[in-house]
């Protein structure tokens, strides 16, 4: 199994900011692995396991180191859910995780009058992240075949904002600000010729997990979310605009989904 640590993408954040929307993704999708110092895994059998965990996102496989130092390899079909904390990967590599304590959105308490606080500079290693297994069609709308996959839970319910992440390789064009000098040697600070280059970027794909167990893709998060919450769409738009929340930012979208859920509850 091929794995790539985040050190492989050491200039990810600077590149992602500098490139903006002008970068073009290549066809190559890379394997993404994240490692955590601690975890609790609930198996479909009802048993639980604890220990350091490696999450192979692309393959939907986890490797957990047990107290006797043996390693158990588990696919999504054997796992109901798991919680992890103490991520070992260096956030300076540009991985955009939740630097908030989750007190405002994960436990279902949406902001009504204030936006979520800004991200911290350093990762909170005590932060607990929850992953659940859902059966899905791997974004193939023309297939009825569904298999289990790991989705990170980003909001409360009953409709749950979910996320899958993947590592993709992108190629930058000559017109990108990246090549105007100063970014990791790609640009020429002395005004000489600029060279093409590639970089790795973590891609977020959002879904909505329904109480029925179905997973709805949010390919255009704003459009799709407002269509799902049709009766509350106007209030949701006003809430997002008033609090300057983006429908494409994972952390801010979680606030929006929690707020949408609260409106549905009030309507009942």
PDB file of C-alpha atoms in Angstrom, residues 6-266:
ATOM      1  CA  UNK A   6       2.251  15.328   4.887  1.00  0.00           C
ATOM      2  CA  UNK A   7       5.956  16.174   4.807  1.00  0.00           C
ATOM      3  CA  UNK A   8       5.726  15.305   1.114  1.00  0.00           C
ATOM      4  CA  UNK A   9       3.603  18.455   0.663  1.00  0.00           C
ATOM      5  CA  UNK A  10       5.630  20.818   2.796  1.00  0.00           C
ATOM      6  CA  UNK A  11       4.740  23.977   0.855  1.00  0.00           C
ATOM      7  CA  UNK A  12       1.049  23.156   0.458  1.00  0.00           C
ATOM      8  CA  UNK A  13      -0.412  26.166   2.241  1.00  0.00           C
ATOM      9  CA  UNK A  14       1.697  28.801   0.491  1.00  0.00           C
ATOM     10  CA  UNK A  15       1.023  27.181  -2.842  1.00  0.00           C
ATOM     11  CA  UNK A  16      -2.691  26.826  -2.316  1.00  0.00           C
ATOM     12  CA  UNK A  17      -3.027  30.471  -1.311  1.00  0.00           C
ATOM     13  CA  UNK A  18      -0.821  31.728  -4.115  1.00  0.00           C
ATOM     14  CA  UNK A  19      -2.430  29.708  -6.860  1.00  0.00           C
ATOM     15  CA  UNK A  20      -6.048  30.486  -6.188  1.00  0.00           C
ATOM     16  CA  UNK A  21      -8.362  29.145  -8.877  1.00  0.00           C
ATOM     17  CA  UNK A  22      -5.900  29.210 -11.750  1.00  0.00           C
ATOM     18  CA  UNK A  23      -4.311  25.842 -11.015  1.00  0.00           C
ATOM     19  CA  UNK A  24      -5.304  22.830 -13.079  1.00  0.00           C
ATOM     20  CA  UNK A  25      -5.590  19.394 -11.475  1.00  0.00           C
ATOM     21  CA  UNK A  26      -3.804  16.505 -13.101  1.00  0.00           C
ATOM     22  CA  UNK A  27      -5.389  13.081 -13.439  1.00  0.00           C
ATOM     23  CA  UNK A  28      -3.189  11.650 -10.718  1.00  0.00           C
ATOM     24  CA  UNK A  29      -4.777  11.060  -7.337  1.00  0.00           C
ATOM     25  CA  UNK A  30      -2.341  10.329  -4.535  1.00  0.00           C
ATOM     26  CA  UNK A  31      -2.745   8.227  -1.442  1.00  0.00           C
ATOM     27  CA  UNK A  32      -3.428  10.246   1.704  1.00  0.00           C
ATOM     28  CA  UNK A  33      -2.484   8.948   5.159  1.00  0.00           C
ATOM     29  CA  UNK A  34      -2.976  10.652   8.508  1.00  0.00           C
ATOM     30  CA  UNK A  35      -1.643   9.393  11.830  1.00  0.00           C
ATOM     31  CA  UNK A  36      -3.080   9.964  15.290  1.00  0.00           C
ATOM     32  CA  UNK A  37      -1.614   9.367  18.742  1.00  0.00           C
ATOM     33  CA  UNK A  38      -4.836   7.948  20.152  1.00  0.00           C
ATOM     34  CA  UNK A  39      -8.133   6.498  18.996  1.00  0.00           C
ATOM     35  CA  UNK A  40     -11.208   4.562  20.022  1.00  0.00           C
ATOM     36  CA  UNK A  41     -12.691   2.345  17.327  1.00  0.00           C
ATOM     37  CA  UNK A  42     -16.196   0.865  17.513  1.00  0.00           C
ATOM     38  CA  UNK A  43     -16.461  -2.246  15.371  1.00  0.00           C
ATOM     39  CA  UNK A  44     -19.638  -3.479  13.705  1.00  0.00           C
ATOM     40  CA  UNK A  45     -19.403  -6.491  16.034  1.00  0.00           C
ATOM     41  CA  UNK A  46     -19.866  -4.168  19.007  1.00  0.00           C
ATOM     42  CA  UNK A  47     -16.282  -4.562  20.253  1.00  0.00           C
ATOM     43  CA  UNK A  48     -14.022  -1.551  20.799  1.00  0.00           C
ATOM     44  CA  UNK A  49     -10.306  -1.105  20.177  1.00  0.00           C
ATOM     45  CA  UNK A  50      -7.979   1.623  21.417  1.00  0.00           C
ATOM     46  CA  UNK A  51      -4.512   2.759  20.416  1.00  0.00           C
ATOM     47  CA  UNK A  52      -2.519   4.859  17.929  1.00  0.00           C
ATOM     48  CA  UNK A  53      -4.163   4.871  14.524  1.00  0.00           C
ATOM     49  CA  UNK A  54      -3.193   5.458  10.897  1.00  0.00           C
ATOM     50  CA  UNK A  55      -6.029   6.442   8.576  1.00  0.00           C
ATOM     51  CA  UNK A  56      -5.549   5.626   4.901  1.00  0.00           C
ATOM     52  CA  UNK A  57      -8.227   7.869   3.481  1.00  0.00           C
ATOM     53  CA  UNK A  58      -8.012   6.893  -0.165  1.00  0.00           C
ATOM     54  CA  UNK A  59      -8.306   3.184   0.584  1.00  0.00           C
ATOM     55  CA  UNK A  60     -10.827   3.491   3.476  1.00  0.00           C
ATOM     56  CA  UNK A  61      -8.586   1.432   5.743  1.00  0.00           C
ATOM     57  CA  UNK A  62      -7.336   2.035   9.284  1.00  0.00           C
ATOM     58  CA  UNK A  63      -4.338   0.494  11.021  1.00  0.00           C
ATOM     59  CA  UNK A  64      -4.551   0.516  14.808  1.00  0.00           C
ATOM     60  CA  UNK A  65      -1.665  -0.399  17.098  1.00  0.00           C
ATOM     61  CA  UNK A  66      -2.983  -2.460  20.020  1.00  0.00           C
ATOM     62  CA  UNK A  67      -1.556  -2.490  23.595  1.00  0.00           C
ATOM     63  CA  UNK A  68       0.473  -5.648  22.828  1.00  0.00           C
ATOM     64  CA  UNK A  69       2.117  -3.766  19.911  1.00  0.00           C
ATOM     65  CA  UNK A  70       0.348  -5.827  17.274  1.00  0.00           C
ATOM     66  CA  UNK A  71      -1.259  -3.939  14.400  1.00  0.00           C
ATOM     67  CA  UNK A  72      -4.823  -4.607  13.333  1.00  0.00           C
ATOM     68  CA  UNK A  73      -5.830  -3.645   9.788  1.00  0.00           C
ATOM     69  CA  UNK A  74      -9.523  -2.838   9.374  1.00  0.00           C
ATOM     70  CA  UNK A  75     -11.542  -1.872   6.327  1.00  0.00           C
ATOM     71  CA  UNK A  76     -14.656   0.271   6.526  1.00  0.00           C
ATOM     72  CA  UNK A  77     -16.931  -2.777   6.369  1.00  0.00           C
ATOM     73  CA  UNK A  78     -15.702  -3.833   9.833  1.00  0.00           C
ATOM     74  CA  UNK A  79     -15.942  -0.386  11.465  1.00  0.00           C
ATOM     75  CA  UNK A  80     -19.023   1.442  12.684  1.00  0.00           C
ATOM     76  CA  UNK A  81     -17.263   4.614  13.827  1.00  0.00           C
ATOM     77  CA  UNK A  82     -14.056   5.852  15.396  1.00  0.00           C
ATOM     78  CA  UNK A  83     -12.735   8.898  17.211  1.00  0.00           C
ATOM     79  CA  UNK A  84      -9.158  10.144  17.003  1.00  0.00           C
ATOM     80  CA  UNK A  85      -7.020  12.838  18.581  1.00  0.00           C
ATOM     81  CA  UNK A  86      -3.416  13.966  18.673  1.00  0.00           C
ATOM     82  CA  UNK A  87      -2.745  14.159  14.962  1.00  0.00           C
ATOM     83  CA  UNK A  88       0.968  13.752  14.319  1.00  0.00           C
ATOM     84  CA  UNK A  89       1.093  15.425  10.937  1.00  0.00           C
ATOM     85  CA  UNK A  90       2.650  18.868  10.784  1.00  0.00           C
ATOM     86  CA  UNK A  91      -0.026  21.510  10.149  1.00  0.00           C
ATOM     87  CA  UNK A  92       2.623  23.803   8.670  1.00  0.00           C
ATOM     88  CA  UNK A  93       2.395  21.571   5.643  1.00  0.00           C
ATOM     89  CA  UNK A  94      -0.857  23.333   4.909  1.00  0.00           C
ATOM     90  CA  UNK A  95      -3.486  20.839   5.978  1.00  0.00           C
ATOM     91  CA  UNK A  96      -6.587  22.834   6.818  1.00  0.00           C
ATOM     92  CA  UNK A  97      -8.156  21.233   9.858  1.00  0.00           C
ATOM     93  CA  UNK A  98     -10.529  22.551  12.495  1.00  0.00           C
ATOM     94  CA  UNK A  99      -8.591  24.731  14.917  1.00  0.00           C
ATOM     95  CA  UNK A 100     -11.764  25.512  16.790  1.00  0.00           C
ATOM     96  CA  UNK A 101     -12.677  23.599  19.937  1.00  0.00           C
ATOM     97  CA  UNK A 102     -15.902  22.399  18.239  1.00  0.00           C
ATOM     98  CA  UNK A 103     -17.925  23.929  21.072  1.00  0.00           C
ATOM     99  CA  UNK A 104     -19.796  26.085  18.567  1.00  0.00           C
ATOM    100  CA  UNK A 105     -20.836  23.562  15.973  1.00  0.00           C
ATOM    101  CA  UNK A 106     -19.957  19.925  16.578  1.00  0.00           C
ATOM    102  CA  UNK A 107     -22.275  19.620  19.543  1.00  0.00           C
ATOM    103  CA  UNK A 108     -25.112  21.302  17.714  1.00  0.00           C
ATOM    104  CA  UNK A 109     -24.915  24.837  19.092  1.00  0.00           C
ATOM    105  CA  UNK A 110     -25.074  27.154  16.084  1.00  0.00           C
ATOM    106  CA  UNK A 111     -24.001  30.773  16.248  1.00  0.00           C
ATOM    107  CA  UNK A 112     -26.959  33.116  16.041  1.00  0.00           C
ATOM    108  CA  UNK A 113     -25.304  36.496  16.447  1.00  0.00           C
ATOM    109  CA  UNK A 114     -21.552  35.968  16.106  1.00  0.00           C
ATOM    110  CA  UNK A 115     -19.289  34.277  13.571  1.00  0.00           C
ATOM    111  CA  UNK A 116     -17.025  31.399  14.625  1.00  0.00           C
ATOM    112  CA  UNK A 117     -13.704  32.455  16.038  1.00  0.00           C
ATOM    113  CA  UNK A 118     -10.604  32.553  13.883  1.00  0.00           C
ATOM    114  CA  UNK A 119      -8.383  29.508  13.448  1.00  0.00           C
ATOM    115  CA  UNK A 120      -5.423  29.134  15.744  1.00  0.00           C
ATOM    116  CA  UNK A 121      -1.904  29.175  14.406  1.00  0.00           C
ATOM    117  CA  UNK A 122      -1.115  25.763  15.872  1.00  0.00           C
ATOM    118  CA  UNK A 123      -3.144  22.605  15.892  1.00  0.00           C
ATOM    119  CA  UNK A 124      -4.959  21.600  19.065  1.00  0.00           C
ATOM    120  CA  UNK A 125      -3.714  18.058  19.596  1.00  0.00           C
ATOM    121  CA  UNK A 126      -6.455  17.439  22.170  1.00  0.00           C
ATOM    122  CA  UNK A 127      -9.108  17.984  19.511  1.00  0.00           C
ATOM    123  CA  UNK A 128     -11.290  14.925  19.006  1.00  0.00           C
ATOM    124  CA  UNK A 129     -12.400  14.164  15.452  1.00  0.00           C
ATOM    125  CA  UNK A 130     -15.166  11.682  14.734  1.00  0.00           C
ATOM    126  CA  UNK A 131     -15.465   9.441  11.670  1.00  0.00           C
ATOM    127  CA  UNK A 132     -18.480   7.348  10.764  1.00  0.00           C
ATOM    128  CA  UNK A 133     -19.042   4.651   8.189  1.00  0.00           C
ATOM    129  CA  UNK A 134     -21.677   5.200   5.517  1.00  0.00           C
ATOM    130  CA  UNK A 135     -22.498   3.175   2.448  1.00  0.00           C
ATOM    131  CA  UNK A 136     -22.209   5.269  -0.719  1.00  0.00           C
ATOM    132  CA  UNK A 137     -21.927   4.956  -4.481  1.00  0.00           C
ATOM    133  CA  UNK A 138     -18.482   6.617  -4.689  1.00  0.00           C
ATOM    134  CA  UNK A 139     -20.041   9.626  -6.440  1.00  0.00           C
ATOM    135  CA  UNK A 140     -21.189   7.483  -9.356  1.00  0.00           C
ATOM    136  CA  UNK A 141     -24.741   8.685  -9.948  1.00  0.00           C
ATOM    137  CA  UNK A 142     -25.288   5.979 -12.540  1.00  0.00           C
ATOM    138  CA  UNK A 143     -24.543   3.105 -10.184  1.00  0.00           C
ATOM    139  CA  UNK A 144     -26.760   1.501  -7.562  1.00  0.00           C
ATOM    140  CA  UNK A 145     -23.795  -0.297  -6.015  1.00  0.00           C
ATOM    141  CA  UNK A 146     -22.831   1.051  -2.597  1.00  0.00           C
ATOM    142  CA  UNK A 147     -19.911   0.116  -0.385  1.00  0.00           C
ATOM    143  CA  UNK A 148     -18.788   1.370   3.041  1.00  0.00           C
ATOM    144  CA  UNK A 149     -16.514   4.392   3.354  1.00  0.00           C
ATOM    145  CA  UNK A 150     -15.206   6.640   6.128  1.00  0.00           C
ATOM    146  CA  UNK A 151     -16.707  10.111   6.450  1.00  0.00           C
ATOM    147  CA  UNK A 152     -15.660  12.739   8.968  1.00  0.00           C
ATOM    148  CA  UNK A 153     -18.559  14.187  10.953  1.00  0.00           C
ATOM    149  CA  UNK A 154     -18.405  17.982  10.988  1.00  0.00           C
ATOM    150  CA  UNK A 155     -21.763  18.997  12.456  1.00  0.00           C
ATOM    151  CA  UNK A 156     -24.578  17.813  14.665  1.00  0.00           C
ATOM    152  CA  UNK A 157     -27.750  16.195  13.360  1.00  0.00           C
ATOM    153  CA  UNK A 158     -30.237  15.130  12.390  1.00  0.00           C
ATOM    154  CA  UNK A 159     -28.727  15.913   8.972  1.00  0.00           C
ATOM    155  CA  UNK A 160     -24.957  15.613   9.400  1.00  0.00           C
ATOM    156  CA  UNK A 161     -22.352  17.500   7.413  1.00  0.00           C
ATOM    157  CA  UNK A 162     -19.743  14.988   6.289  1.00  0.00           C
ATOM    158  CA  UNK A 163     -16.373  15.370   4.636  1.00  0.00           C
ATOM    159  CA  UNK A 164     -14.014  13.175   2.658  1.00  0.00           C
ATOM    160  CA  UNK A 165     -10.505  14.362   1.903  1.00  0.00           C
ATOM    161  CA  UNK A 166      -8.138  13.327  -0.828  1.00  0.00           C
ATOM    162  CA  UNK A 167      -4.670  14.362  -1.922  1.00  0.00           C
ATOM    163  CA  UNK A 168      -4.465  15.534  -5.512  1.00  0.00           C
ATOM    164  CA  UNK A 169      -1.567  16.740  -7.593  1.00  0.00           C
ATOM    165  CA  UNK A 170      -2.074  20.025  -9.395  1.00  0.00           C
ATOM    166  CA  UNK A 171      -0.084  21.848 -12.033  1.00  0.00           C
ATOM    167  CA  UNK A 172       0.375  25.619 -11.960  1.00  0.00           C
ATOM    168  CA  UNK A 173       0.391  27.830 -15.047  1.00  0.00           C
ATOM    169  CA  UNK A 174       2.861  30.569 -15.916  1.00  0.00           C
ATOM    170  CA  UNK A 175       0.267  33.203 -15.005  1.00  0.00           C
ATOM    171  CA  UNK A 176       0.017  32.092 -11.397  1.00  0.00           C
ATOM    172  CA  UNK A 177       1.334  34.492  -8.726  1.00  0.00           C
ATOM    173  CA  UNK A 178       3.443  31.559  -7.562  1.00  0.00           C
ATOM    174  CA  UNK A 179       5.890  32.197 -10.376  1.00  0.00           C
ATOM    175  CA  UNK A 180       6.417  35.862  -9.637  1.00  0.00           C
ATOM    176  CA  UNK A 181       9.191  34.922  -7.280  1.00  0.00           C
ATOM    177  CA  UNK A 182       9.856  33.716  -3.796  1.00  0.00           C
ATOM    178  CA  UNK A 183       7.798  30.526  -3.435  1.00  0.00           C
ATOM    179  CA  UNK A 184       9.975  27.507  -2.855  1.00  0.00           C
ATOM    180  CA  UNK A 185      12.281  28.155  -5.790  1.00  0.00           C
ATOM    181  CA  UNK A 186       9.592  28.018  -8.470  1.00  0.00           C
ATOM    182  CA  UNK A 187       9.765  31.717  -9.170  1.00  0.00           C
ATOM    183  CA  UNK A 188      12.925  33.576 -10.101  1.00  0.00           C
ATOM    184  CA  UNK A 189      13.531  36.575  -7.811  1.00  0.00           C
ATOM    185  CA  UNK A 190      16.123  37.903 -10.295  1.00  0.00           C
ATOM    186  CA  UNK A 191      13.639  38.250 -13.111  1.00  0.00           C
ATOM    187  CA  UNK A 192      14.762  35.241 -15.154  1.00  0.00           C
ATOM    188  CA  UNK A 193      12.548  32.650 -16.895  1.00  0.00           C
ATOM    189  CA  UNK A 194       9.819  31.042 -14.808  1.00  0.00           C
ATOM    190  CA  UNK A 195       9.427  27.291 -14.805  1.00  0.00           C
ATOM    191  CA  UNK A 196       6.310  25.178 -14.557  1.00  0.00           C
ATOM    192  CA  UNK A 197       5.828  23.045 -11.455  1.00  0.00           C
ATOM    193  CA  UNK A 198       3.344  20.901  -9.577  1.00  0.00           C
ATOM    194  CA  UNK A 199       2.207  20.724  -5.996  1.00  0.00           C
ATOM    195  CA  UNK A 200      -0.011  18.557  -3.820  1.00  0.00           C
ATOM    196  CA  UNK A 201      -3.268  19.844  -2.385  1.00  0.00           C
ATOM    197  CA  UNK A 202      -5.841  18.341  -0.072  1.00  0.00           C
ATOM    198  CA  UNK A 203      -9.286  18.444  -1.607  1.00  0.00           C
ATOM    199  CA  UNK A 204     -12.435  18.605   0.521  1.00  0.00           C
ATOM    200  CA  UNK A 205     -15.608  16.974  -0.749  1.00  0.00           C
ATOM    201  CA  UNK A 206     -18.761  17.549   1.297  1.00  0.00           C
ATOM    202  CA  UNK A 207     -21.827  15.395   1.827  1.00  0.00           C
ATOM    203  CA  UNK A 208     -24.952  15.423   3.933  1.00  0.00           C
ATOM    204  CA  UNK A 209     -25.648  12.290   5.933  1.00  0.00           C
ATOM    205  CA  UNK A 210     -29.383  11.769   6.302  1.00  0.00           C
ATOM    206  CA  UNK A 211     -31.164   9.982   9.183  1.00  0.00           C
ATOM    207  CA  UNK A 212     -32.117   7.264   6.679  1.00  0.00           C
ATOM    208  CA  UNK A 213     -28.434   6.464   6.179  1.00  0.00           C
ATOM    209  CA  UNK A 214     -28.310   7.926   2.679  1.00  0.00           C
ATOM    210  CA  UNK A 215     -25.411  10.195   1.733  1.00  0.00           C
ATOM    211  CA  UNK A 216     -26.186  13.208  -0.457  1.00  0.00           C
ATOM    212  CA  UNK A 217     -23.238  14.824  -2.270  1.00  0.00           C
ATOM    213  CA  UNK A 218     -22.846  18.594  -1.969  1.00  0.00           C
ATOM    214  CA  UNK A 219     -21.014  19.232  -5.225  1.00  0.00           C
ATOM    215  CA  UNK A 220     -22.121  22.856  -5.156  1.00  0.00           C
ATOM    216  CA  UNK A 221     -22.527  23.266  -1.378  1.00  0.00           C
ATOM    217  CA  UNK A 222     -24.601  26.445  -1.442  1.00  0.00           C
ATOM    218  CA  UNK A 223     -26.940  25.437  -4.256  1.00  0.00           C
ATOM    219  CA  UNK A 224     -27.378  21.844  -3.065  1.00  0.00           C
ATOM    220  CA  UNK A 225     -27.806  22.735   0.597  1.00  0.00           C
ATOM    221  CA  UNK A 226     -30.437  25.379  -0.097  1.00  0.00           C
ATOM    222  CA  UNK A 227     -32.283  22.881  -2.290  1.00  0.00           C
ATOM    223  CA  UNK A 228     -32.324  20.329   0.532  1.00  0.00           C
ATOM    224  CA  UNK A 229     -33.552  22.939   3.033  1.00  0.00           C
ATOM    225  CA  UNK A 230     -35.977  24.563   0.623  1.00  0.00           C
ATOM    226  CA  UNK A 231     -38.376  25.913   3.236  1.00  0.00           C
ATOM    227  CA  UNK A 232     -35.555  27.469   5.256  1.00  0.00           C
ATOM    228  CA  UNK A 233     -33.414  28.592   2.315  1.00  0.00           C
ATOM    229  CA  UNK A 234     -33.995  32.333   2.726  1.00  0.00           C
ATOM    230  CA  UNK A 235     -33.181  32.292   6.441  1.00  0.00           C
ATOM    231  CA  UNK A 236     -30.067  30.215   5.827  1.00  0.00           C
ATOM    232  CA  UNK A 237     -28.792  32.635   3.191  1.00  0.00           C
ATOM    233  CA  UNK A 238     -29.404  35.586   5.510  1.00  0.00           C
ATOM    234  CA  UNK A 239     -27.629  33.815   8.372  1.00  0.00           C
ATOM    235  CA  UNK A 240     -24.581  33.017   6.246  1.00  0.00           C
ATOM    236  CA  UNK A 241     -24.411  36.527   4.810  1.00  0.00           C
ATOM    237  CA  UNK A 242     -24.909  38.215   8.173  1.00  0.00           C
ATOM    238  CA  UNK A 243     -22.115  36.204   9.778  1.00  0.00           C
ATOM    239  CA  UNK A 244     -19.866  36.252   6.698  1.00  0.00           C
ATOM    240  CA  UNK A 245     -19.808  32.456   6.491  1.00  0.00           C
ATOM    241  CA  UNK A 246     -18.640  30.647   3.383  1.00  0.00           C
ATOM    242  CA  UNK A 247     -20.448  27.639   1.935  1.00  0.00           C
ATOM    243  CA  UNK A 248     -17.122  26.232   0.728  1.00  0.00           C
ATOM    244  CA  UNK A 249     -15.127  26.466   3.966  1.00  0.00           C
ATOM    245  CA  UNK A 250     -15.525  23.252   5.979  1.00  0.00           C
ATOM    246  CA  UNK A 251     -15.565  24.903   9.378  1.00  0.00           C
ATOM    247  CA  UNK A 252     -18.001  27.627   8.373  1.00  0.00           C
ATOM    248  CA  UNK A 253     -20.244  25.267   6.449  1.00  0.00           C
ATOM    249  CA  UNK A 254     -20.626  23.243   9.643  1.00  0.00           C
ATOM    250  CA  UNK A 255     -22.109  26.302  11.357  1.00  0.00           C
ATOM    251  CA  UNK A 256     -24.534  26.749   8.481  1.00  0.00           C
ATOM    252  CA  UNK A 257     -25.712  23.136   8.616  1.00  0.00           C
ATOM    253  CA  UNK A 258     -26.223  23.314  12.380  1.00  0.00           C
ATOM    254  CA  UNK A 259     -28.266  26.457  11.920  1.00  0.00           C
ATOM    255  CA  UNK A 260     -30.327  24.832   9.166  1.00  0.00           C
ATOM    256  CA  UNK A 261     -31.022  21.857  11.421  1.00  0.00           C
ATOM    257  CA  UNK A 262     -32.133  24.173  14.218  1.00  0.00           C
ATOM    258  CA  UNK A 263     -34.644  25.831  11.874  1.00  0.00           C
ATOM    259  CA  UNK A 264     -36.102  22.461  10.948  1.00  0.00           C
ATOM    260  CA  UNK A 265     -36.486  21.570  14.614  1.00  0.00           C
ATOM    261  CA  UNK A 266     -38.236  24.876  15.339  1.00  0.00           C
TER     262      UNK A 266
END
